Amino acid sequence: MVGVKDPETIAEHSWRTPVIGSVLAMMEGADAGRVALLCTFHDSQETRVGDIPWVGRRYLQAADNRQVTADQLADAHPAVAAGIAEAVDEYERGETLEAQVAHDADRLECMIQGLEYLEQGYANAQEWVDSTRAKLKTASAVALGDASQGLSSTEWQRTFLRG
C-alpha cells in the first residue's frame, strides 16, 4: 500500500513485537513473560493464510484465528496445543491486561515500521503511522509512540537506551 520495495517480513514483525511487548509489560506492570508469549503467537496464523492487508479484508471472509491455530496444532503434543491455543484465545479476546499490552505491542511495532519507511522516503507511510498511533491504548505505548515520532531510528535507539 505504501510502495515499499523491500517491506518488513512477518519474521521481522514476529521478532520485534515480543521484544516491544516485554518492554511495555514491564512499564505497565503486566506479566512480561505472558505478554511475550501472546506476542509470539499473535500472528502465527499468517503461516496458513498470509498477511492480508487491511484494505483487502473487506472483500474476504477471514477465518477465525482460533480455528486456524487449532488446525495448525492438530498433531502437536497436547500440552503444546493447549498452551498455544490458550494464548491465542487470550490475545483474541483482549480482556486481560497482558492481551491489551500485546495488542499495543503489535500496533506500536507497526507504527515504528511506518516511521522507518518514512525515514527511507516513503511519504505515504504517514497515514499508516497516524492511524496506528490513534489505536494505541496503554499509557506506555502512547508515550513510546509519541516519543518515537520526529526522531530518526538511530536517535530513537539512543533515546530509548538512555531511558
Coordinates of C-alpha atoms in Angstrom, one line a residue:
M1 CA 0.0 0.0 0.0
V2 CA 2.9 2.4 0.8
G3 CA 5.0 1.2 -2.2
V4 CA 8.0 -0.1 -0.1
K5 CA 10.4 -2.0 -2.3
D6 CA 11.6 -4.4 0.5
P7 CA 8.9 -4.4 3.2
E8 CA 9.2 -5.8 6.6
T9 CA 8.8 -9.6 6.7
I10 CA 6.4 -11.5 9.0
A11 CA 9.6 -12.9 10.7
E12 CA 10.8 -9.4 11.5
H13 CA 7.5 -8.3 12.8
S14 CA 7.2 -11.5 14.8
W15 CA 10.6 -10.9 16.5
R16 CA 10.1 -7.2 17.3
T17 CA 6.6 -7.5 18.6
P18 CA 7.5 -9.7 21.6
V19 CA 10.5 -7.5 22.4
I20 CA 8.3 -4.4 22.4
G21 CA 5.6 -6.3 24.3
S22 CA 8.1 -7.3 27.0
V23 CA 9.2 -3.6 27.4
L24 CA 5.6 -2.4 27.5
A25 CA 4.6 -5.1 30.0
M26 CA 7.4 -4.0 32.4
M27 CA 6.3 -0.4 32.1
E28 CA 2.6 -1.3 32.6
G29 CA 3.1 -3.8 35.5
A30 CA 1.9 -6.7 33.4
D31 CA 3.4 -10.2 33.3
A32 CA 6.2 -9.7 30.7
G33 CA 6.6 -13.4 30.0
R34 CA 2.9 -13.8 29.3
V35 CA 2.9 -10.8 27.1
A36 CA 5.9 -12.1 25.2
L37 CA 4.1 -15.5 24.7
L38 CA 1.0 -13.8 23.4
C39 CA 3.0 -11.6 21.1
T40 CA 5.0 -14.6 19.8
F41 CA 1.9 -16.4 18.6
H42 CA -0.4 -13.5 17.8
D43 CA 0.2 -13.7 14.0
S44 CA 1.2 -17.4 13.8
Q45 CA -1.9 -18.0 11.7
E46 CA -0.3 -16.0 8.8
T47 CA 1.8 -19.1 8.0
R48 CA -1.5 -20.5 6.7
V49 CA -3.5 -17.5 5.5
G50 CA -0.8 -14.9 4.8
D51 CA -0.8 -11.3 5.9
I52 CA -3.9 -9.8 4.3
P53 CA -3.6 -6.0 4.0
W54 CA -6.4 -4.2 5.9
V55 CA -7.8 -2.7 2.7
G56 CA -8.3 -6.2 1.3
R57 CA -10.0 -7.6 4.4
R58 CA -13.4 -6.1 3.5
Y59 CA -13.5 -8.3 0.4
L60 CA -12.7 -11.6 2.2
Q61 CA -14.3 -13.6 4.9
A62 CA -11.5 -14.1 7.3
A63 CA -11.0 -17.4 9.1
D64 CA -11.1 -17.2 12.9
N65 CA -7.6 -17.1 14.2
R66 CA -8.5 -19.6 16.9
Q67 CA -9.7 -22.1 14.3
V68 CA -6.6 -21.6 12.2
T69 CA -4.5 -22.2 15.3
A70 CA -6.4 -25.4 16.1
D71 CA -5.7 -26.7 12.6
Q72 CA -2.1 -25.8 12.9
L73 CA -1.8 -27.6 16.2
A74 CA -3.8 -30.7 15.3
D75 CA -0.8 -33.0 15.5
A76 CA 1.1 -31.2 18.2
H77 CA 1.8 -32.5 21.7
P78 CA -1.4 -32.0 23.7
A79 CA 0.3 -29.7 26.2
V80 CA 1.8 -27.5 23.4
A81 CA -1.5 -27.4 21.6
A82 CA -3.4 -26.4 24.7
G83 CA -0.8 -23.8 25.7
I84 CA -0.7 -22.1 22.3
A85 CA -4.4 -22.3 21.8
E86 CA -5.0 -20.7 25.2
A87 CA -2.5 -17.9 24.4
V88 CA -4.2 -17.2 21.0
D89 CA -7.6 -17.2 22.6
E90 CA -6.5 -14.7 25.3
Y91 CA -5.0 -12.5 22.7
E92 CA -8.1 -12.6 20.5
R93 CA -10.4 -11.9 23.4
G94 CA -8.3 -8.9 24.5
E95 CA -9.7 -8.9 28.0
T96 CA -6.6 -9.2 30.2
L97 CA -4.0 -6.6 30.8
E98 CA -1.5 -8.9 29.1
A99 CA -3.6 -9.2 26.0
Q100 CA -4.2 -5.4 25.9
V101 CA -0.4 -4.8 26.2
A102 CA 0.2 -7.5 23.5
H103 CA -2.2 -5.7 21.1
D104 CA -0.4 -2.4 21.8
A105 CA 2.9 -4.1 21.1
D106 CA 1.6 -5.2 17.7
R107 CA 0.4 -1.7 16.9
L108 CA 3.5 0.0 18.2
E109 CA 5.7 -2.3 16.1
C110 CA 3.7 -1.4 13.1
M111 CA 3.8 2.3 13.8
I112 CA 7.6 2.1 14.3
Q113 CA 7.9 0.2 11.0
G114 CA 5.9 3.0 9.4
L115 CA 8.2 5.6 10.8
E116 CA 11.2 3.6 9.4
Y117 CA 9.5 3.7 6.0
L118 CA 9.1 7.5 6.3
E119 CA 12.8 7.8 7.1
Q120 CA 13.5 5.8 3.9
G121 CA 11.5 8.4 1.9
Y122 CA 8.1 6.7 1.7
A123 CA 5.8 9.6 2.4
N124 CA 2.7 7.6 2.0
A125 CA 3.5 5.8 5.3
Q126 CA 2.4 8.9 7.3
E127 CA -1.3 7.9 7.2
W128 CA -0.3 4.4 8.4
V129 CA 1.7 5.9 11.2
D130 CA -1.1 8.3 12.2
S131 CA -3.9 5.7 12.1
T132 CA -1.8 3.2 14.1
R133 CA -0.9 5.8 16.7
A134 CA -4.6 6.5 17.2
K135 CA -5.2 2.8 18.1
L136 CA -2.7 2.7 21.0
K137 CA -4.4 2.2 24.3
T138 CA -1.9 1.8 27.2
A139 CA -0.2 4.8 28.6
S140 CA 3.2 3.3 28.0
A141 CA 2.5 2.5 24.3
V142 CA 1.2 6.1 23.8
A143 CA 4.2 7.5 25.5
L144 CA 6.7 5.5 23.4
G145 CA 4.7 6.1 20.2
D146 CA 4.7 9.8 20.8
A147 CA 8.4 9.8 21.7
S148 CA 9.3 7.9 18.6
Q149 CA 7.8 10.5 16.2
G150 CA 10.2 13.1 14.9
L151 CA 13.3 11.0 15.8
S152 CA 15.4 9.1 13.3
S153 CA 15.8 5.4 14.1
T154 CA 19.3 6.0 15.5
E155 CA 18.1 8.9 17.6
W156 CA 15.2 6.7 18.9
Q157 CA 17.6 3.9 19.8
R158 CA 19.9 6.3 21.7
T159 CA 17.0 7.9 23.5
F160 CA 15.4 4.5 24.4
L161 CA 18.6 3.1 25.7
R162 CA 19.3 6.1 27.9
G163 CA 15.8 5.9 29.4

